[in-house]
XYZ file of C-alpha atoms in Angstrom:
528
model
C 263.829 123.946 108.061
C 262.886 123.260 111.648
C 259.509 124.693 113.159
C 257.935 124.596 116.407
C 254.663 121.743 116.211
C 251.718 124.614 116.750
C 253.215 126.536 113.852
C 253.445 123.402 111.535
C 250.639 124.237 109.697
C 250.695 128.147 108.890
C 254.209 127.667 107.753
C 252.913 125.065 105.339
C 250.595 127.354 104.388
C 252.789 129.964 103.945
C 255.345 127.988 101.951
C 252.893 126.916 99.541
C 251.414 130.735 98.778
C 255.466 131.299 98.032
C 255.200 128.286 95.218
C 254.382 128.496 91.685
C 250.460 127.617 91.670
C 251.215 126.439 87.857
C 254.536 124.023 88.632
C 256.013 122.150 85.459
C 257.350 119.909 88.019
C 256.006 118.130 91.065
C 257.751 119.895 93.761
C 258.499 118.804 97.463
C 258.381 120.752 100.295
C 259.823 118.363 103.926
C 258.898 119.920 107.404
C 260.113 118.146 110.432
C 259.108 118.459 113.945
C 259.616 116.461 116.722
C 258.481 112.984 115.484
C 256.822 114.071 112.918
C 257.955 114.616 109.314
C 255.222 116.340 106.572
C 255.791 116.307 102.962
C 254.006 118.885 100.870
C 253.627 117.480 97.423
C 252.459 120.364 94.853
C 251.104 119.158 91.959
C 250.551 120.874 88.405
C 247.101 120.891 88.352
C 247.144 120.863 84.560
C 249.065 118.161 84.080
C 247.548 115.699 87.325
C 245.943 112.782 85.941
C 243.309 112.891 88.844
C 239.573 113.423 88.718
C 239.602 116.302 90.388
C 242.510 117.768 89.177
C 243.752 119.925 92.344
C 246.942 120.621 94.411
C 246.763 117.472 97.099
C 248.498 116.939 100.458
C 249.981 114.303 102.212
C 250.914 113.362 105.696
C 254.020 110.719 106.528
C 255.007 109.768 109.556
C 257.850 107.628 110.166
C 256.616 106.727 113.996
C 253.543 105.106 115.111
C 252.169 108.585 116.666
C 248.635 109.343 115.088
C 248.318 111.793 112.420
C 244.351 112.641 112.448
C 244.701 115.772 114.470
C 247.540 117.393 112.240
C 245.882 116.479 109.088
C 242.881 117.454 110.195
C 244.530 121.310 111.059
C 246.399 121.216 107.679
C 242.868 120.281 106.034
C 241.481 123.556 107.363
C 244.338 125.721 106.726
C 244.593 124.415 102.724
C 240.605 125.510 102.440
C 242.324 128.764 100.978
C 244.113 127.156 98.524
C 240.994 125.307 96.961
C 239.118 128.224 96.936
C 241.850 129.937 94.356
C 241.721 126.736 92.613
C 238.325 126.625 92.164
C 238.371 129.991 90.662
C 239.813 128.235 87.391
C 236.358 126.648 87.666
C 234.582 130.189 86.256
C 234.390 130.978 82.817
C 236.398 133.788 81.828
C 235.072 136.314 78.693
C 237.373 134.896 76.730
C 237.114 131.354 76.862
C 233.885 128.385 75.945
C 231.635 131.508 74.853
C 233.854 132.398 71.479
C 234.154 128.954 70.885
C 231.696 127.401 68.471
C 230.286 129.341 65.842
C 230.400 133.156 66.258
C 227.393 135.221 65.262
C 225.329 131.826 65.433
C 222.137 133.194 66.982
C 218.545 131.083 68.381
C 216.683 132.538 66.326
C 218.205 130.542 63.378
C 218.882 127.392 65.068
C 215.570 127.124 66.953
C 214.190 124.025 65.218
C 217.499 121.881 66.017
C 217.600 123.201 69.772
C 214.169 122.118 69.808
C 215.231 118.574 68.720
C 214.316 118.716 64.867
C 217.301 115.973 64.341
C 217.271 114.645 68.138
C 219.909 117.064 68.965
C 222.621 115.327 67.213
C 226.491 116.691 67.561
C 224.862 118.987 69.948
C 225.275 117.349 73.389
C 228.924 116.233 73.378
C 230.518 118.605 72.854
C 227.686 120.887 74.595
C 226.264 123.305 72.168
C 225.969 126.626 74.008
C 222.954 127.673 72.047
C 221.464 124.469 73.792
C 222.925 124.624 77.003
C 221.178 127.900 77.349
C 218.207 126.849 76.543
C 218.429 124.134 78.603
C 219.151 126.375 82.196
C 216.120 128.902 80.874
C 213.699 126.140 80.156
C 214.983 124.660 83.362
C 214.678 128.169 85.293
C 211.093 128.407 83.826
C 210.177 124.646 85.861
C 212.094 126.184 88.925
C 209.876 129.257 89.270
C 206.933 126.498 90.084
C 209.041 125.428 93.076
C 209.365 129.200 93.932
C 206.385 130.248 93.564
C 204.710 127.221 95.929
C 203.309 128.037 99.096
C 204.724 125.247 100.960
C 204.066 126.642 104.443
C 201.467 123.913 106.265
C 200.402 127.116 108.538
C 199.424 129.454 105.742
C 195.891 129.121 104.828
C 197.179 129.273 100.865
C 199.254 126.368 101.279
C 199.236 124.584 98.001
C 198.832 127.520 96.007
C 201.079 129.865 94.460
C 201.980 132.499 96.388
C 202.119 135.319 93.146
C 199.198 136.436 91.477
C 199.207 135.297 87.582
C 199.524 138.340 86.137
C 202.890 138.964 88.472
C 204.295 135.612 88.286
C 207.525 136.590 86.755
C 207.761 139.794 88.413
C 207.186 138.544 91.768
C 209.960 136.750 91.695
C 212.262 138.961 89.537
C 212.191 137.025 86.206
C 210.931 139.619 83.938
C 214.149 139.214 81.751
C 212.741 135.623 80.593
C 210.349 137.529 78.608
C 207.323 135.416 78.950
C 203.477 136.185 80.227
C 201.657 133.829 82.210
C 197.967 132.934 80.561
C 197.013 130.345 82.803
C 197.632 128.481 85.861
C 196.977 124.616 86.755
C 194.962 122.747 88.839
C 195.244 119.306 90.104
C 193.199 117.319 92.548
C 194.541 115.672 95.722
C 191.941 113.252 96.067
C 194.573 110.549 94.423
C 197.213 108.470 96.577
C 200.515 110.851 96.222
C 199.913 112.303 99.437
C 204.151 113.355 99.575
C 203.458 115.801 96.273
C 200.063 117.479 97.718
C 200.566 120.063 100.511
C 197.768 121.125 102.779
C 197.269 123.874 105.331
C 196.839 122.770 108.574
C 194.221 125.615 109.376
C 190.399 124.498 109.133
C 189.455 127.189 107.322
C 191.362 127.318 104.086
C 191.063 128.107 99.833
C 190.675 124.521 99.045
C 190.390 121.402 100.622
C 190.715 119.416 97.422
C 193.585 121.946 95.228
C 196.944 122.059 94.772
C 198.217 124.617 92.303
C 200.697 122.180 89.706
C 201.922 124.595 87.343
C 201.268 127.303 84.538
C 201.149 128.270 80.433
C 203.135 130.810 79.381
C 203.709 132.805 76.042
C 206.373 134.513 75.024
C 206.082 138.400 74.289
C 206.938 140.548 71.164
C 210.772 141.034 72.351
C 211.334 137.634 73.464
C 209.642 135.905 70.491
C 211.399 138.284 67.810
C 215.122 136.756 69.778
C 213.643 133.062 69.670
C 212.516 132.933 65.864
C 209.274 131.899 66.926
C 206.272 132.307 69.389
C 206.945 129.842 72.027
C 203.691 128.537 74.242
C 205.642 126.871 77.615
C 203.906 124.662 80.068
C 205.800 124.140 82.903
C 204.585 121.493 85.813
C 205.395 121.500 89.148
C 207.034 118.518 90.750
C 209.087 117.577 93.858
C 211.850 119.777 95.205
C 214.190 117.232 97.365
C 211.446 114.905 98.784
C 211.148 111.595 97.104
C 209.088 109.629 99.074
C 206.528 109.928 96.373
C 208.190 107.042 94.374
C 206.834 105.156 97.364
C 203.262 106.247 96.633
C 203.554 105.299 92.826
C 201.070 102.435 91.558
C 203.982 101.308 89.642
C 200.993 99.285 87.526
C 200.588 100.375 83.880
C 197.432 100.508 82.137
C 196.160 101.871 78.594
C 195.953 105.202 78.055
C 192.925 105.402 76.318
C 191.447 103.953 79.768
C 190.877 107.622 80.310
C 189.604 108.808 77.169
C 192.654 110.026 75.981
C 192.628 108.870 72.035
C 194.859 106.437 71.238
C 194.725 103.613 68.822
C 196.653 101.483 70.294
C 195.375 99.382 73.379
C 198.881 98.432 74.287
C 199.867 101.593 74.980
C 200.480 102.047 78.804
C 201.403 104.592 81.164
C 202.280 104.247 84.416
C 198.527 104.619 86.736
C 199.487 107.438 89.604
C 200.780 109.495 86.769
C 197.270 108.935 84.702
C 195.174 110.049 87.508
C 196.842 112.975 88.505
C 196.529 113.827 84.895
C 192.916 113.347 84.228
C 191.408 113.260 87.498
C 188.933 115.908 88.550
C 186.391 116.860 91.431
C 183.074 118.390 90.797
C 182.706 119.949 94.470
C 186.140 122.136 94.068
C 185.842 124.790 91.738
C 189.674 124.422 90.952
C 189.425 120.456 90.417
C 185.876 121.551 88.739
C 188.273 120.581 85.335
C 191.071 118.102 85.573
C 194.434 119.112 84.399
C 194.382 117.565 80.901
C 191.561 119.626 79.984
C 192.834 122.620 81.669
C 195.770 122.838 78.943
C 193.978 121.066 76.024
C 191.622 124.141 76.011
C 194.710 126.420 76.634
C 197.203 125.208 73.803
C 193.518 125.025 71.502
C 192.757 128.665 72.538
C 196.615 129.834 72.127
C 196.918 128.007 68.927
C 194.062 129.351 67.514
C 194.974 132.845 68.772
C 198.709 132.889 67.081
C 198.032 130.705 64.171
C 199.479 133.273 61.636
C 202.843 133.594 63.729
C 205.792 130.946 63.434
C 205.021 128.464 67.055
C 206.465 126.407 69.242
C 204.852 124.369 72.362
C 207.771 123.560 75.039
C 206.990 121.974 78.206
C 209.072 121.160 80.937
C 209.184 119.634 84.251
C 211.101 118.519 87.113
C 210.710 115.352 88.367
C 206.986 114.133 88.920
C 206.772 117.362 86.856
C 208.511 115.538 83.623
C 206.208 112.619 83.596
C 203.356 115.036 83.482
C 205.117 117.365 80.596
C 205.847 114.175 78.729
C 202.137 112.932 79.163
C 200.835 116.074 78.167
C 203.033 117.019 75.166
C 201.685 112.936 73.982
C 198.180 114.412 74.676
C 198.809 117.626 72.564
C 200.024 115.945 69.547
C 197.729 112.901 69.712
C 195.066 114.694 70.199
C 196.016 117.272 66.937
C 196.497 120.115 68.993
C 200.196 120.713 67.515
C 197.966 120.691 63.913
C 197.256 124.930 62.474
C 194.714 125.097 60.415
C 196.830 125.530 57.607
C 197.959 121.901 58.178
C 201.682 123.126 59.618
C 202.886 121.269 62.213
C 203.958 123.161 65.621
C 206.807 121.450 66.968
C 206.321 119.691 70.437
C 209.177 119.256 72.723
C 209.795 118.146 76.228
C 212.917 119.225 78.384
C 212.251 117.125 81.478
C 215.000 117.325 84.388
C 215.163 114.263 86.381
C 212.240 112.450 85.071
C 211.082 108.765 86.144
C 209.777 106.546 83.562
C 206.656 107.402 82.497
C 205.017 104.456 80.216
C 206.202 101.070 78.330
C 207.920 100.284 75.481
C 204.734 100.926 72.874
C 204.267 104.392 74.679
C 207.879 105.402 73.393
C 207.167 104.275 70.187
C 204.040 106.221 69.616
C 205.499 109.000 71.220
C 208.098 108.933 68.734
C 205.785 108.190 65.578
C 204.045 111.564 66.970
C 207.177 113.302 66.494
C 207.432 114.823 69.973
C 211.069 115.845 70.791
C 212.136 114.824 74.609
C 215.639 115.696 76.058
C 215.806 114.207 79.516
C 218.807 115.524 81.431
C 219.422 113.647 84.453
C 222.089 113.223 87.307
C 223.579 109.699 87.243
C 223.890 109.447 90.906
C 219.755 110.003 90.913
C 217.124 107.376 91.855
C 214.220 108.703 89.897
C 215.053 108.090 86.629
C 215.698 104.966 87.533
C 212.266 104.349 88.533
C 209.416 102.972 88.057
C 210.631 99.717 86.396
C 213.449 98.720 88.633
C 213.866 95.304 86.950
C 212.377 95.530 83.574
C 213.836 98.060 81.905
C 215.180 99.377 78.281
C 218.640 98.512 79.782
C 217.566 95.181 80.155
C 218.720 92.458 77.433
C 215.823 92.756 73.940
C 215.371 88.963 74.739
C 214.084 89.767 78.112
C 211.932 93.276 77.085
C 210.183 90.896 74.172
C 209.219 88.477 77.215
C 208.213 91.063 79.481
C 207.388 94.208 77.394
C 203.311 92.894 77.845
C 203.721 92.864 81.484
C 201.773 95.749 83.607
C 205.744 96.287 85.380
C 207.729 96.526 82.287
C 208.708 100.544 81.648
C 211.321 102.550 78.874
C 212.659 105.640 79.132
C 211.765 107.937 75.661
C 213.965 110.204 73.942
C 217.821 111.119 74.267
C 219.463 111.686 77.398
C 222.141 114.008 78.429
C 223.906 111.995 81.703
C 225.379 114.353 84.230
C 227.341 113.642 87.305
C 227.633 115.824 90.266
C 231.048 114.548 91.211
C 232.579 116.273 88.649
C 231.421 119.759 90.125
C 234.216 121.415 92.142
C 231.629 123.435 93.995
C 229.499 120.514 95.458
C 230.010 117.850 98.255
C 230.721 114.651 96.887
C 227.575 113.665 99.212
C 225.338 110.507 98.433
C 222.117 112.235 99.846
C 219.622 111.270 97.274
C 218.019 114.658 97.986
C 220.961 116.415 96.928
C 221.118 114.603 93.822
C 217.469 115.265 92.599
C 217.702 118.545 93.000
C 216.574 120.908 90.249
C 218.944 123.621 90.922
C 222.084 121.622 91.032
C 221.034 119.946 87.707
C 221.030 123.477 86.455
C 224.394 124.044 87.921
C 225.720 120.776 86.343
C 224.445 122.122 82.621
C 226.076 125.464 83.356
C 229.617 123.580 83.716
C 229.633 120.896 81.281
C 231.328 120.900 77.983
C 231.439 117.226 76.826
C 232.657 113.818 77.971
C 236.383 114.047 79.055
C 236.346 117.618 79.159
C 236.835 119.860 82.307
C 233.749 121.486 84.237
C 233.819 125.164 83.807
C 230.864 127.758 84.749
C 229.904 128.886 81.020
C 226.912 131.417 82.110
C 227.827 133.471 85.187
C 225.065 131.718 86.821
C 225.561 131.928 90.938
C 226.592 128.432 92.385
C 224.481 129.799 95.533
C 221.454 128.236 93.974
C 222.596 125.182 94.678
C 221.881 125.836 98.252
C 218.356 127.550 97.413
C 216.225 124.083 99.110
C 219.372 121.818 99.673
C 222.749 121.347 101.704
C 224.764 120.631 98.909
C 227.305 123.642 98.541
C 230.870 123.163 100.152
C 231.155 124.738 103.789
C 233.544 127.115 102.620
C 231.667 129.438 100.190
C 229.673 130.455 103.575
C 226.467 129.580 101.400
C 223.744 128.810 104.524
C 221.640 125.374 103.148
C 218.270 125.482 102.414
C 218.102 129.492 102.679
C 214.862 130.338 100.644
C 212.241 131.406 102.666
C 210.001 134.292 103.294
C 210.402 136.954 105.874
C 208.639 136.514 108.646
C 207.468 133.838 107.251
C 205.052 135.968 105.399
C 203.403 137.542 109.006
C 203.081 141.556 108.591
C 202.000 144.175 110.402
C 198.345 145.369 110.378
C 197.347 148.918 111.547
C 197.122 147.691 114.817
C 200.318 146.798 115.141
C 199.495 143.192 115.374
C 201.292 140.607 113.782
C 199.024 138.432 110.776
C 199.135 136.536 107.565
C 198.370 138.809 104.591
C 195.119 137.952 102.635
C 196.259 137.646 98.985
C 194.247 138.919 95.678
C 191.380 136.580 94.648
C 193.032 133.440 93.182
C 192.834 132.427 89.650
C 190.239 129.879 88.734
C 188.798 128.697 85.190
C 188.194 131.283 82.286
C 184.389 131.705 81.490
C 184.668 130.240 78.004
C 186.304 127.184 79.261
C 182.929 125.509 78.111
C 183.139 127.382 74.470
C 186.461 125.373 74.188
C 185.730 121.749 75.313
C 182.768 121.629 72.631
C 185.785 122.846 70.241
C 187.388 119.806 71.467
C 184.577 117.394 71.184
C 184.513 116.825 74.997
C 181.584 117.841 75.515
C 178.183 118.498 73.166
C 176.541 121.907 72.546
């Protein structure tokens, strides 16, 4: 068959839309024009041995003329065809979710979500009682990221844009079923100047604040479908940025440097990570508390309050977020926190996405002899988990560890980790930005399409793939999916009854509860 050379492609096209998409056979389709020969080689996609598994094209040429501008037409003319492929990407109703154990419901299986036997035969193949889990506790870290006034020309920069009590609501997550009791403070008085955000404005709410995160509690509805009342602390951490690596110490030093009880002296954690824990300023009636006793007296309080009820404390974080939940869950138990008064133990357990390394070798020992649960779920293309600790390491040989495991360098990872890789995702751009990679919402993408080792990545929840793009560029052109497309309108400017344009003042923001004193003599941190 003969066509003319500006046709070349659309006949290709149309050749292949007349083909079998599900071919037993490799099938060849020749084209010749001019010079130029094409060969269109369909592939079963079922049976292709390749990574990627989709129909592929290639170009031969049997002169020395260059091919880049044809290939480059046929590239945009096959975008159609990868977009039906990719459909087989989507879950249908049919398929992973009656697989598994039908009728199995969360609020019998809680404990072993929750790591009661370190979530064995649950990650490969992916449990989808867990894998839920995983994107909710996930989505509950990503509100922090949504609900941050990042905007260096708002006077509330570095607080959260929702009032407390409409958290969820604000930014339509009223389904998750949980009611915000408290929200964090952290100073910015310590050297991580890429995680603080300040307003550029003299006059501002607080020249020494930045809001880091919440506690939450489930309701009646939510709590009777989990089997338990769940307390969740979620931290705020980094959204794409990671030049606060940069700004880490990267020194360790004992935790009980800071008064946290340990009896151990050789148990470290990493220093930038200890201040922003337990640092506080006296001037700033946010930073009047540090954060450590902001959700000791919290988790006492809630504790105390729901002590009859079945409980769980889950905390999660993304990024510099997970080193804080995994600090504070260690603080919790060591402290006794996770201890009724009956003497039953509430289980603590740590979902961190994209975590660094938080402390050395004796720190993930205690943390395990406290029985804390921690599921790290990372991207394997990612820096941060592999930092701090670049050289000496838990994937380092024992001989070395034992030689350096005294050192104020030497850091381990704690818990079990489910490795992801974005390359396998049909949807994203096999980019190395290291951005893209960190990013929270395309680790919750990645959980919503795995199914095990070996196995093919399919969309399990319905969840949109337009996330992705929520504070990153990491979509493919083709879904039309603009990058980075959060943001407020107008940037948050309205109207007034003048008709002039201004920023909004917001409702009075949250500081400490009145009986925050009442609870650190309960603690023992301070005296009558």
């Amino acid at each position: 068959m003969a066509v003319s050379s500006p046709n070349i492609c659309g006949t290709l096209a149309l050749c292949h839309q007349n083909t079998n998409r599900q071919l037993h056979h490799p099938t060849k389709l020749q084209f010749q024009t001019g010079h130029l020969r094409l060969k269109l080689v369909a592939t079963d996609i079922h049976q292709s041995a390749s990574r990627n598994q989709t129909t592929w094209l290639r170009a031969l040429s049997r002169t020395n003329e260059p091919l880049s501008p044809t290939v480059s037409e046929l590239g945009k003319q096959t975008q159609m065809i990868d977009e039906e492929e990719e459909e087989d990407y989507y879950e249908d109703e049919e398929g992973w979710q009656n697989e598994g154990q039908p009728g199995r419901k969360l609020a019998d299986s809680w404990r072993e979500i929750s790591g009661k036997d370190d979530w064995t035969g649950l990650l490969d193949p992916m449990d989808l009682l867990l894998r839920s889990e995983l994107i909710r506790y996930g989505e509950l870290a990503q509100a922090c990221y949504d609900g941050f006034d990042y905007d260096p020309f708002s006077k509330y920069c570095g607080t959260c844009r929702y009032p407390r009590r409409k958290f969820f609501s604000s930014l339509g997550m009223e389904s998750h079923g949980y009611d915000v009791t408290r929200y964090l403070y952290a100073t910015s008085n310590i050297n991580l100047p890429n995680f603080f955000k300040k307003s550029r404005w003299p006059k501002v709410w607080s020249k020494n604040a930045n809001w880091i995160g919440y506690v939450a509690v489930s309701n009646d509805e939510t709590s009777a479908r989990l089997g338990r009342r769940d307390i969740a602390i979620a931290w705020r951490g980094t959204v794409t940025r990671l030049e606060w690596i940069a700004d880490l110490m990267d020194f360790l030093r004992p935790i009980s440097s800071e008064k946290i009880p340990c009896p151990d002296p050789t148990v470290k954690v990493e220093s930038g990570f200890l201040d922003l824990y337990t640092d506080k300023e006296a001037s700033c009636r946010f930073c009047t508390f540090s954060a450590r006793e902001q959700i000791l007296t919290e988790i006492k309080r809630l504790v105390e309050l729901y002590g009859g009820e079945e409980l769980s404390i889950t905390i999660t974080g993304h990024s510099l977020g997970s080193a804080l939940a995994i600090l504070s869950a260690y603080d919790i138990a060591e402290t006794g926190l996770s201890i009724k008064s009956s003497g039953r133990v509430v289980p603590v357990t740590v979902f961190s996405y994209s975590g660094p390394r938080v402390g050395n070798e004796r720190f993930k020992e205690r943390l395990e002899r406290l029985g804390v649960s921690v599921l790290r779920v990372v991207n394997v293309h990612d820096v941060v988990p592999k930092s701090p600790g670049l050289f000496f390491n838990e994937k380092v040989s024992p001989m070395l560890m034992k030689f350096a495991k005294h050192s104020p360098w030497s850091y381990c990872h704690v818990g079990v980790e489910l490795a992801l890789d974005h390359m396998n995702s049909p949807f994203l751009k096999p980019t190395k930005d290291p951005g893209c990679a960190h990013n929270l919402e395309a680790h919750l993408h990645l959980l919503d399409g795995y199914h095990g080792t070996g196995s093919k990545f399919v969309l399990s929840s319905g969840r949109d793939p337009a996330l992705v793009n929520k504070a990153s560029d990491f979509l493919k052109d083709h879904y039309l999916v603009p990058p980075n497309w959060r943001q407020d309108e107008n940037k948050g400017m309205i109207r007034n009854l003048d008709g002039r344009w201004v920023q909004p003042e917001r409702s009075k923001l949250d500081e400490h509860p009145d009986d925050m004193h009442h609870w650190l003599v309960k603690l023992g941190f301070l005296s009558h």
